[in-house]
PDB file of C-alpha atoms in Angstrom:
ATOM      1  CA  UNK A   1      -0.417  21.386  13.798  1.00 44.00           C
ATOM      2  CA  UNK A   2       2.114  20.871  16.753  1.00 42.00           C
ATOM      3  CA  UNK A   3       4.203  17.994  18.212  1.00 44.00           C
ATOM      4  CA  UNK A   4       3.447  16.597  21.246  1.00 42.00           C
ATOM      5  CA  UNK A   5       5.094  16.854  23.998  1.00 48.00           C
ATOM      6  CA  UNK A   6       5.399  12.851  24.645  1.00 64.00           C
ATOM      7  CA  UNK A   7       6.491   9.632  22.810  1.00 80.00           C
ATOM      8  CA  UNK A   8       7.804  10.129  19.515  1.00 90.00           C
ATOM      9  CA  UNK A   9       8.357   7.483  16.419  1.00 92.00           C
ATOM     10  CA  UNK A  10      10.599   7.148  13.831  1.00 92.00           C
ATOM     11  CA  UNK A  11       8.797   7.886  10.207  1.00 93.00           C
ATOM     12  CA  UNK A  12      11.117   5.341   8.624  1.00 91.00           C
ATOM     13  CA  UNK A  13      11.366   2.020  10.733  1.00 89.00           C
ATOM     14  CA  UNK A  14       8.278   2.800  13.413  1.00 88.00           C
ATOM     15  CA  UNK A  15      10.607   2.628  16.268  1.00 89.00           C
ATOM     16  CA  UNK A  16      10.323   4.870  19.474  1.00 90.00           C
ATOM     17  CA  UNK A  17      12.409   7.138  20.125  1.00 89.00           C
ATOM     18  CA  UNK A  18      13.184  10.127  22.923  1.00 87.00           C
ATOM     19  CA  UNK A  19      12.506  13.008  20.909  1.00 88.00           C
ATOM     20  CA  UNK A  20      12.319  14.458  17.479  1.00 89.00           C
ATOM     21  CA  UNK A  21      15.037  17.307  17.886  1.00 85.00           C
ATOM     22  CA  UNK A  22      17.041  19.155  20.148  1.00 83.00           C
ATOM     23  CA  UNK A  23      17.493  22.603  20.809  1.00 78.00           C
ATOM     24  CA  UNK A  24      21.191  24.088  21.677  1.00 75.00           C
ATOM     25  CA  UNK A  25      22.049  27.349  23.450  1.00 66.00           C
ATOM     26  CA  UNK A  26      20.753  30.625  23.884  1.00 65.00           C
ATOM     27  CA  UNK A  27      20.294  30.936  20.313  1.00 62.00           C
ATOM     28  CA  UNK A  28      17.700  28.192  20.164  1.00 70.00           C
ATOM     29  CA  UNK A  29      19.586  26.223  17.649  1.00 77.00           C
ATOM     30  CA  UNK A  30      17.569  23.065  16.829  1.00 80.00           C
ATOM     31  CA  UNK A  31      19.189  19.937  15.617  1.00 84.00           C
ATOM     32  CA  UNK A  32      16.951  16.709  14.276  1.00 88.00           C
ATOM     33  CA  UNK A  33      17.919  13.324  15.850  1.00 89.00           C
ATOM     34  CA  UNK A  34      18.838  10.422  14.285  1.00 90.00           C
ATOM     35  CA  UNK A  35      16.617   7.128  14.883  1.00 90.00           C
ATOM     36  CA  UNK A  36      19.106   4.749  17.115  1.00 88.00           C
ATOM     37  CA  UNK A  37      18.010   1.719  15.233  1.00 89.00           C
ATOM     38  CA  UNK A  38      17.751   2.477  11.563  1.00 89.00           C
ATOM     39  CA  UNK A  39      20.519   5.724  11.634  1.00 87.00           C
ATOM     40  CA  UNK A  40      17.414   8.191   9.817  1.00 92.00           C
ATOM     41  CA  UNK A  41      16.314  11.356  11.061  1.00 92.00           C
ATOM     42  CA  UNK A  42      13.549  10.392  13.366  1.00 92.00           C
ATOM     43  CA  UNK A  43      11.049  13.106  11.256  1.00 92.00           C
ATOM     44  CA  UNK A  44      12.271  15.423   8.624  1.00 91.00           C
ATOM     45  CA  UNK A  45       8.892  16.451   7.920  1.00 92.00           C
ATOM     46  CA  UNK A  46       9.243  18.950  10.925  1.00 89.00           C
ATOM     47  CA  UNK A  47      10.927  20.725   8.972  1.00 88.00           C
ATOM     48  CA  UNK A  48       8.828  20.925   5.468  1.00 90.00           C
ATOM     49  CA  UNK A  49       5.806  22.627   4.818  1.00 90.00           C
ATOM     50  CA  UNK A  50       2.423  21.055   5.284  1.00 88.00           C
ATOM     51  CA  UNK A  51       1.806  21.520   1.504  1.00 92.00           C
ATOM     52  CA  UNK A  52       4.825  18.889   0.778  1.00 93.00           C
ATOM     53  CA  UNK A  53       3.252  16.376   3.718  1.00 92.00           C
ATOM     54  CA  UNK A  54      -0.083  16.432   1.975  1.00 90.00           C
ATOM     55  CA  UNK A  55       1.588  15.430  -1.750  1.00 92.00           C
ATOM     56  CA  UNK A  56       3.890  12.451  -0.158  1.00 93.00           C
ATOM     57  CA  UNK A  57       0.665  11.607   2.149  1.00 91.00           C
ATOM     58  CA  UNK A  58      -1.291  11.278  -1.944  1.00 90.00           C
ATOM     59  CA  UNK A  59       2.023   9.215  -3.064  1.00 91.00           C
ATOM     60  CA  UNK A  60       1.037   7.122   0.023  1.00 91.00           C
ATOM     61  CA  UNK A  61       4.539   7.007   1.760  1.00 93.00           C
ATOM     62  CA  UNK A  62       4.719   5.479   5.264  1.00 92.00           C
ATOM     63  CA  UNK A  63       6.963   8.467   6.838  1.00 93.00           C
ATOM     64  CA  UNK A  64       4.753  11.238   5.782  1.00 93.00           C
ATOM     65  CA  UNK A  65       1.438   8.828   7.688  1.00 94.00           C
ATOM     66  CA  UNK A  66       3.409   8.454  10.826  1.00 93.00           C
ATOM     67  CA  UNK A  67       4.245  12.391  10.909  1.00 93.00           C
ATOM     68  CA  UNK A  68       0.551  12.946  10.562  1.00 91.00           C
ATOM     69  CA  UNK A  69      -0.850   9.880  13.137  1.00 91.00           C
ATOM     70  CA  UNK A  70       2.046   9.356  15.599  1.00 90.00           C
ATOM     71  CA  UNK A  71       4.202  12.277  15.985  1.00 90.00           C
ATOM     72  CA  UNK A  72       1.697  15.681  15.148  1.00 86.00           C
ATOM     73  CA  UNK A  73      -1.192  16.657  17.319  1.00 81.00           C
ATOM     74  CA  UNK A  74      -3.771  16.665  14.900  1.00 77.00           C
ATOM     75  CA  UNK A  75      -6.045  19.766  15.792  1.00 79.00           C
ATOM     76  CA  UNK A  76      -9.665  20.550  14.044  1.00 80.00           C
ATOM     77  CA  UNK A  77      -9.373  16.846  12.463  1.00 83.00           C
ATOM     78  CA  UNK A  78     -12.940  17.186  12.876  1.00 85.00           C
ATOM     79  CA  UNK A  79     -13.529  19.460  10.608  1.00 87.00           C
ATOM     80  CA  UNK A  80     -11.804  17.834   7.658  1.00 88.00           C
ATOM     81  CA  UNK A  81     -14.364  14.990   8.704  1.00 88.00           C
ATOM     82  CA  UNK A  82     -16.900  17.276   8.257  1.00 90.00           C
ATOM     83  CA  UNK A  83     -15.633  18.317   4.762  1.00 89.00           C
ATOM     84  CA  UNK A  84     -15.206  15.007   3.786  1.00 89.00           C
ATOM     85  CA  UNK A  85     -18.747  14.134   5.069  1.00 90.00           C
ATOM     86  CA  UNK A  86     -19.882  16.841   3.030  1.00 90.00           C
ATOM     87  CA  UNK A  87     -18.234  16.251  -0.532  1.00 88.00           C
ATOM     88  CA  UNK A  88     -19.403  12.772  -0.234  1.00 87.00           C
ATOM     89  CA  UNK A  89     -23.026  13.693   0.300  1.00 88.00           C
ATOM     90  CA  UNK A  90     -22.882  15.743  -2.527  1.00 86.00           C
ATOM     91  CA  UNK A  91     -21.464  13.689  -4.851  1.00 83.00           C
ATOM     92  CA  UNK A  92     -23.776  10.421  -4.382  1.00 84.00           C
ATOM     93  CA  UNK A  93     -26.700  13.318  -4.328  1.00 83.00           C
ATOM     94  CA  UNK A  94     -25.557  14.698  -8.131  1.00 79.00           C
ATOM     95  CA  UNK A  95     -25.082  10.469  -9.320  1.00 76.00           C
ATOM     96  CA  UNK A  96     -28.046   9.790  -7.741  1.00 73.00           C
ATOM     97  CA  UNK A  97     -30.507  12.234  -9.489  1.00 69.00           C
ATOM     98  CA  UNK A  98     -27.915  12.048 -12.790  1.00 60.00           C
ATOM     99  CA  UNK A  99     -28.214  16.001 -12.881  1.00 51.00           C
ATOM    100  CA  UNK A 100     -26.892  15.557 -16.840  1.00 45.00           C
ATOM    101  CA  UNK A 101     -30.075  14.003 -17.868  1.00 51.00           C
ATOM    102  CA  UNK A 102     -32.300  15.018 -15.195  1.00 52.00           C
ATOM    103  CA  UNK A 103     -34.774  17.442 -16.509  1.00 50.00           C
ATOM    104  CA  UNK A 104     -36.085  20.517 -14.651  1.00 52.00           C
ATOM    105  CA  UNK A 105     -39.478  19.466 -13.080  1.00 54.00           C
ATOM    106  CA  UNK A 106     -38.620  18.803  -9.986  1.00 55.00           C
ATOM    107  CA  UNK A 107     -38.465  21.976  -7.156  1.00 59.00           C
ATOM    108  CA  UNK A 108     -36.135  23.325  -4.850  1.00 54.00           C
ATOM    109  CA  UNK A 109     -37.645  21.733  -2.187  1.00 58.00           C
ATOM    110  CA  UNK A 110     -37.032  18.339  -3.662  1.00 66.00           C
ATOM    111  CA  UNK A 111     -33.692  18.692  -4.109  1.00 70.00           C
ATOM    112  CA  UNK A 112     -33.059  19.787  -0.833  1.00 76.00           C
ATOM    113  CA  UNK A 113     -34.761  16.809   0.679  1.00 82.00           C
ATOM    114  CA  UNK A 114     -33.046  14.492  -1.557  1.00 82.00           C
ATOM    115  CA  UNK A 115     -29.347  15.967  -0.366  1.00 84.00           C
ATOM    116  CA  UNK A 116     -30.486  15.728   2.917  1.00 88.00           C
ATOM    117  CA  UNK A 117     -31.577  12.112   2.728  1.00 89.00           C
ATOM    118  CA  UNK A 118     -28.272  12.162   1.049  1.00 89.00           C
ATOM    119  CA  UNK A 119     -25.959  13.288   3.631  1.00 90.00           C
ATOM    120  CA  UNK A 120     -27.722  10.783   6.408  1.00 92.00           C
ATOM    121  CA  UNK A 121     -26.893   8.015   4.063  1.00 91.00           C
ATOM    122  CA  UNK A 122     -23.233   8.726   3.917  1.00 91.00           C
ATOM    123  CA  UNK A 123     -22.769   9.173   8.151  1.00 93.00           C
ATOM    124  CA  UNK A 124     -24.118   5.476   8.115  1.00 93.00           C
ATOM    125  CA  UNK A 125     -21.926   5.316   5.504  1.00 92.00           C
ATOM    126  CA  UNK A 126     -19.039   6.476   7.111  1.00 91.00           C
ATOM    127  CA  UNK A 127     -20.276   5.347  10.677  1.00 92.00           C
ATOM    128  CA  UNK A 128     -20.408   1.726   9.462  1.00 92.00           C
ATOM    129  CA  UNK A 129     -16.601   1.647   7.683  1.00 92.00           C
ATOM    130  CA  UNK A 130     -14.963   3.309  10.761  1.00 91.00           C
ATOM    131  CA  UNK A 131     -16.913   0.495  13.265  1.00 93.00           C
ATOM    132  CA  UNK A 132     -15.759  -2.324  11.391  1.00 92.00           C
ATOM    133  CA  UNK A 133     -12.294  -0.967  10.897  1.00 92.00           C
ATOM    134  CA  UNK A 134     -11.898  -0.199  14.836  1.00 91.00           C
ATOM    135  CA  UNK A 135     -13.397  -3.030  16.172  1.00 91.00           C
ATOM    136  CA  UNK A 136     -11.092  -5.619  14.166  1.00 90.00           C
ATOM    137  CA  UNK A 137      -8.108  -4.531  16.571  1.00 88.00           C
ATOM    138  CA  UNK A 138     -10.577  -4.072  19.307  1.00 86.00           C
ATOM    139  CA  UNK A 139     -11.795  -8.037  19.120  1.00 86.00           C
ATOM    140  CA  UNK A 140      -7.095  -9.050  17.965  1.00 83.00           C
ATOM    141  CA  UNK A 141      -5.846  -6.982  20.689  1.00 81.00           C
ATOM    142  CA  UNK A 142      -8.622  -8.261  23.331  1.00 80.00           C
ATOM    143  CA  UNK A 143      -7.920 -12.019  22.371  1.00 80.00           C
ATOM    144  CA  UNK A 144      -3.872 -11.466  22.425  1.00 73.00           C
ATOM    145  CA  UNK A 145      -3.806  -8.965  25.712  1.00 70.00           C
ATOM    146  CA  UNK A 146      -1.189  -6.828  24.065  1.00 70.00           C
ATOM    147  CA  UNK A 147      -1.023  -4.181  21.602  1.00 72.00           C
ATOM    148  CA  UNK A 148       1.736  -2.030  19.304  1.00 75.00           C
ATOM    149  CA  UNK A 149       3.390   0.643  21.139  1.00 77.00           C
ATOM    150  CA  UNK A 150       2.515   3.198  18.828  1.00 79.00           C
ATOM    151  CA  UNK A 151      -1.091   2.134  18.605  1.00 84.00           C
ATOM    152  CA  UNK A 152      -4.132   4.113  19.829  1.00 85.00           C
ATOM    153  CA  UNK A 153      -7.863   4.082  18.844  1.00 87.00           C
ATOM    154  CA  UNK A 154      -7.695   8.461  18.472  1.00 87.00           C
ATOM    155  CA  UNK A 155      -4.704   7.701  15.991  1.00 89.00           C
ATOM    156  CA  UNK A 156      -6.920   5.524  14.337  1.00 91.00           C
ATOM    157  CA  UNK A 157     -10.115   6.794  13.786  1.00 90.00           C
ATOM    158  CA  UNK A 158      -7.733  10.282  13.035  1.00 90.00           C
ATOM    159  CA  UNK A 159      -6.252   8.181  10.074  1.00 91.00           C
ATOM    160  CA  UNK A 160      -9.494   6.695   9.098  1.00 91.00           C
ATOM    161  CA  UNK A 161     -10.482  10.612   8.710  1.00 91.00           C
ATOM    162  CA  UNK A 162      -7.574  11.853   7.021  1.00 90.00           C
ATOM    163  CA  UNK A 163      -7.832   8.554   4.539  1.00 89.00           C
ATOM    164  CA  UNK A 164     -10.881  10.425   3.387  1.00 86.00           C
ATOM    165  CA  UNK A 165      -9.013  12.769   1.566  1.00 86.00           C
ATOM    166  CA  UNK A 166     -10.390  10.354  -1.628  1.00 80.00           C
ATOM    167  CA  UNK A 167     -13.619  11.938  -1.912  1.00 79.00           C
ATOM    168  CA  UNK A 168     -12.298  15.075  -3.123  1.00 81.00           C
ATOM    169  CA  UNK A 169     -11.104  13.443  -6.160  1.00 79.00           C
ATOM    170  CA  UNK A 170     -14.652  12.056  -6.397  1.00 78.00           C
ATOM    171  CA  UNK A 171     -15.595  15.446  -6.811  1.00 77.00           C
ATOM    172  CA  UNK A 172     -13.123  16.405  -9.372  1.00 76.00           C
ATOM    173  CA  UNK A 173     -15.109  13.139 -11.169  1.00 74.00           C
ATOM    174  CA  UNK A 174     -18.147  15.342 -11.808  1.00 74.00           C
ATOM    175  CA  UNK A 175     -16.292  17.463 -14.339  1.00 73.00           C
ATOM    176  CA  UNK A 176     -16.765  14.472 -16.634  1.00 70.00           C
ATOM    177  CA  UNK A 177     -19.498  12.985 -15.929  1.00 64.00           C
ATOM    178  CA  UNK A 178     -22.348  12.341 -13.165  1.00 60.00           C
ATOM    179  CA  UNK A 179     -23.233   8.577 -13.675  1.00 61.00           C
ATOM    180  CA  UNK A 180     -22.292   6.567 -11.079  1.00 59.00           C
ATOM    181  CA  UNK A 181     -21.081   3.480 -13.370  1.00 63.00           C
ATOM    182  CA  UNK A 182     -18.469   6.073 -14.583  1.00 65.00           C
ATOM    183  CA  UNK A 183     -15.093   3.702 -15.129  1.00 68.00           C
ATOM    184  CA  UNK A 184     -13.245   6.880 -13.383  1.00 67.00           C
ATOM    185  CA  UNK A 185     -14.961   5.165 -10.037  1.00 71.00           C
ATOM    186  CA  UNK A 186     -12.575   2.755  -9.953  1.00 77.00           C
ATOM    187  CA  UNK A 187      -9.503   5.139  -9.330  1.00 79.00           C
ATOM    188  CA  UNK A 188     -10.943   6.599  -6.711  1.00 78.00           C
ATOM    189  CA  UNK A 189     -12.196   3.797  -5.153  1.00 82.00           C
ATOM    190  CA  UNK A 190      -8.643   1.906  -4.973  1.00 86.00           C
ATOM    191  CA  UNK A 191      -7.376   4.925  -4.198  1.00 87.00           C
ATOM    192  CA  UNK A 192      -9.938   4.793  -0.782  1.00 87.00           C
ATOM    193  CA  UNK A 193      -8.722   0.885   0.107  1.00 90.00           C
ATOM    194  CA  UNK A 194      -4.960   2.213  -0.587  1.00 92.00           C
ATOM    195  CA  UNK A 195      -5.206   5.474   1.799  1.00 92.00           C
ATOM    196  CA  UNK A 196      -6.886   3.376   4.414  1.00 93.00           C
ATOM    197  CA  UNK A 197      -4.490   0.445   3.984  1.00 94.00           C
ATOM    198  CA  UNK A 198      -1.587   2.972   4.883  1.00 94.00           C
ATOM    199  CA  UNK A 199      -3.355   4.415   7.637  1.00 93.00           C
ATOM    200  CA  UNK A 200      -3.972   1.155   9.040  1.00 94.00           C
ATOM    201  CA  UNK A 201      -0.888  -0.120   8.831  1.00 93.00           C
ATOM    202  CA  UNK A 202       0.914   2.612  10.358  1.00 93.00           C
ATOM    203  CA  UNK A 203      -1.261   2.874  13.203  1.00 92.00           C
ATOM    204  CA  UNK A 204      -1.476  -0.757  14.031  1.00 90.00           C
ATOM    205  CA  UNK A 205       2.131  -1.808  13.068  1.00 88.00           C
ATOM    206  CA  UNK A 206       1.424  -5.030  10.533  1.00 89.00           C
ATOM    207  CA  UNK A 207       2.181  -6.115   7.845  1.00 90.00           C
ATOM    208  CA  UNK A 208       0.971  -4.449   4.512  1.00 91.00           C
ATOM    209  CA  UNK A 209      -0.754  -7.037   3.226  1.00 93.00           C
ATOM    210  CA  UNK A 210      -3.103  -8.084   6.676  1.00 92.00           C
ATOM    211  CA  UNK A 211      -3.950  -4.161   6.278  1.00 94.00           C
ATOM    212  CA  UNK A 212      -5.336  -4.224   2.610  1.00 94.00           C
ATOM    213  CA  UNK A 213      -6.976  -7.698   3.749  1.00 94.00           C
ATOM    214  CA  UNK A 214      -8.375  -6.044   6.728  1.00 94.00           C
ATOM    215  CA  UNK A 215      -9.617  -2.945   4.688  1.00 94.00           C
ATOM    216  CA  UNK A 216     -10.985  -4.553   1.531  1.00 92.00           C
ATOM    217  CA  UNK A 217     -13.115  -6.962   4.001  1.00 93.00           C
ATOM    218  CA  UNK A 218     -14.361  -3.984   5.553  1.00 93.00           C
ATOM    219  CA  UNK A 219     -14.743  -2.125   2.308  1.00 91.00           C
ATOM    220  CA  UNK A 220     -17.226  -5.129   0.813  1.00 92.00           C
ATOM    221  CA  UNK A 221     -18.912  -5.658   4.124  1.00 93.00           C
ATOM    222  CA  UNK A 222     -19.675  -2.338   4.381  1.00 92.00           C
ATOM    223  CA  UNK A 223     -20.743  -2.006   0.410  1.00 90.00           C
ATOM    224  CA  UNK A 224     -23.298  -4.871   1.396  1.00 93.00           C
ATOM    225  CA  UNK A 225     -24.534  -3.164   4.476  1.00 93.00           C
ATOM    226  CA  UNK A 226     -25.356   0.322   2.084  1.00 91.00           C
ATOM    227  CA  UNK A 227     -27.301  -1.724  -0.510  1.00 90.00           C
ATOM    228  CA  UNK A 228     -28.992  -3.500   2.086  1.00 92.00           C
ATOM    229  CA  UNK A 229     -29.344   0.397   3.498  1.00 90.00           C
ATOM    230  CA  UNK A 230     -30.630   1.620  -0.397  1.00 87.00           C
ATOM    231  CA  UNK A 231     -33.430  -1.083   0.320  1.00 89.00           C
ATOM    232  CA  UNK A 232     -34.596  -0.253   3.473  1.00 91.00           C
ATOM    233  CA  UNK A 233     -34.317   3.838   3.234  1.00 86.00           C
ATOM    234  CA  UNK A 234     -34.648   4.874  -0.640  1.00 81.00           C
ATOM    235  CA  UNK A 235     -33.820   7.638  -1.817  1.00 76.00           C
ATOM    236  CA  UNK A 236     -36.588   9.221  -4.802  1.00 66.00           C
TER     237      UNK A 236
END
């Protein structure tokens, strides 16, 4: 992970500003900068580990999404897309066949097919949440002919990606149990709306509130869209 080399923003207020830090003399002594408008260090996170970005990124503070989206080139972002992808197949795979009280009849072959039918269903899945989410500031930037200085569709979709960070907790869930209507569900799905409320709302600049309404409309749209999806495209 590296800074760019181009417009910066304050982790605190969301204001622009030159630069993160300086660097003095031969020595390369490097100094942070102070935000001109709220009087905060523009990013202390330059300084921490990644390790202590991840936990406040969990505790779902603003500074530690703006380090991430608007001042660190995000590199292999992909890939944690990928992972993401991944642990989600699995886990609606293992509800799905209820592996607890499955018994052992069916082959190998089966169960492959089934985790493959699996892991299309969540990229339409995923596909579907990350449309709807983009093209609500697509349609409210389009009407208004303006948009936030520190917005950009990349940032975006980047923070819809690293939102999905959830689903790993949805695989700690099959410790306990593999039915779907587990009440543990619930955590991890409000912890999905907050983590893409945050991401949201960092990227695009509103208020918190229009960001949860934004994601929870997309969040039940796109629940209706997979049952309508379960209908069409079973999985036995």
């Amino acid at each position: 992970m590296s800074i760019r080399s181009r417009s910066y923003f304050c982790i605190h207020c969301g204001e622009p500003a030159p630069d993160i830090l300086k660097i003095y003399g031969k020595d390369n002594l490097v100094k942070l900068i102070e935000c001109t408008t709220c009087g905060q260090l523009v990013d202390k996170f330059v300084e921490y580990d990644l390790i202590i970005v991840i936990i406040n990124l969990i505790l779902q503070e603003d500074s530690a999404y703006r380090h991430l989206l608007l001042n660190s080139e995000l590199k292999n972002y992909w890939k944690l897309g990928l992972l993401f992808l991944m642990t989600e197949s699995y886990c609606f795979w293992c509800f799905h066949k209820g592996l607890e009280n499955q018994s052992q009849t069916e082959s190998f072959y089966e169960l492959e097919v089934n985790f493959y039918q699996s892991l299309i269903r969540s990229v339409v899945n995923s596909l579907s949440f990350h449309f709807l989410i983009i093209s609500i500031p697509f349609f409210k930037f389009w009407f208004l002919s303006q948009h936030p200085k520190q917005f950009s569709y990349l940032a975006l979709w980047k923070g819809m990606i690293i939102a999905g960070y959830a689903e790993i907790f949805e695989l700690c869930r099959l410790i306990w149990s593999y039915s779907s209507s587990d009440p543990r569900m619930y955590f991890r799905d409000g912890l999905v709306v907050m983590s893409y409320t945050q991401a949201y709302k960092v990227v695009n600049g509103v208020s918190r509130f229009e960001a949860f309404t934004t994601i929870a409309l997309c969040y039940l749209v796109q629940k209706w869209l997979m049952q309508s999806y379960d209908l069409w495209f079973p999985i036995t």
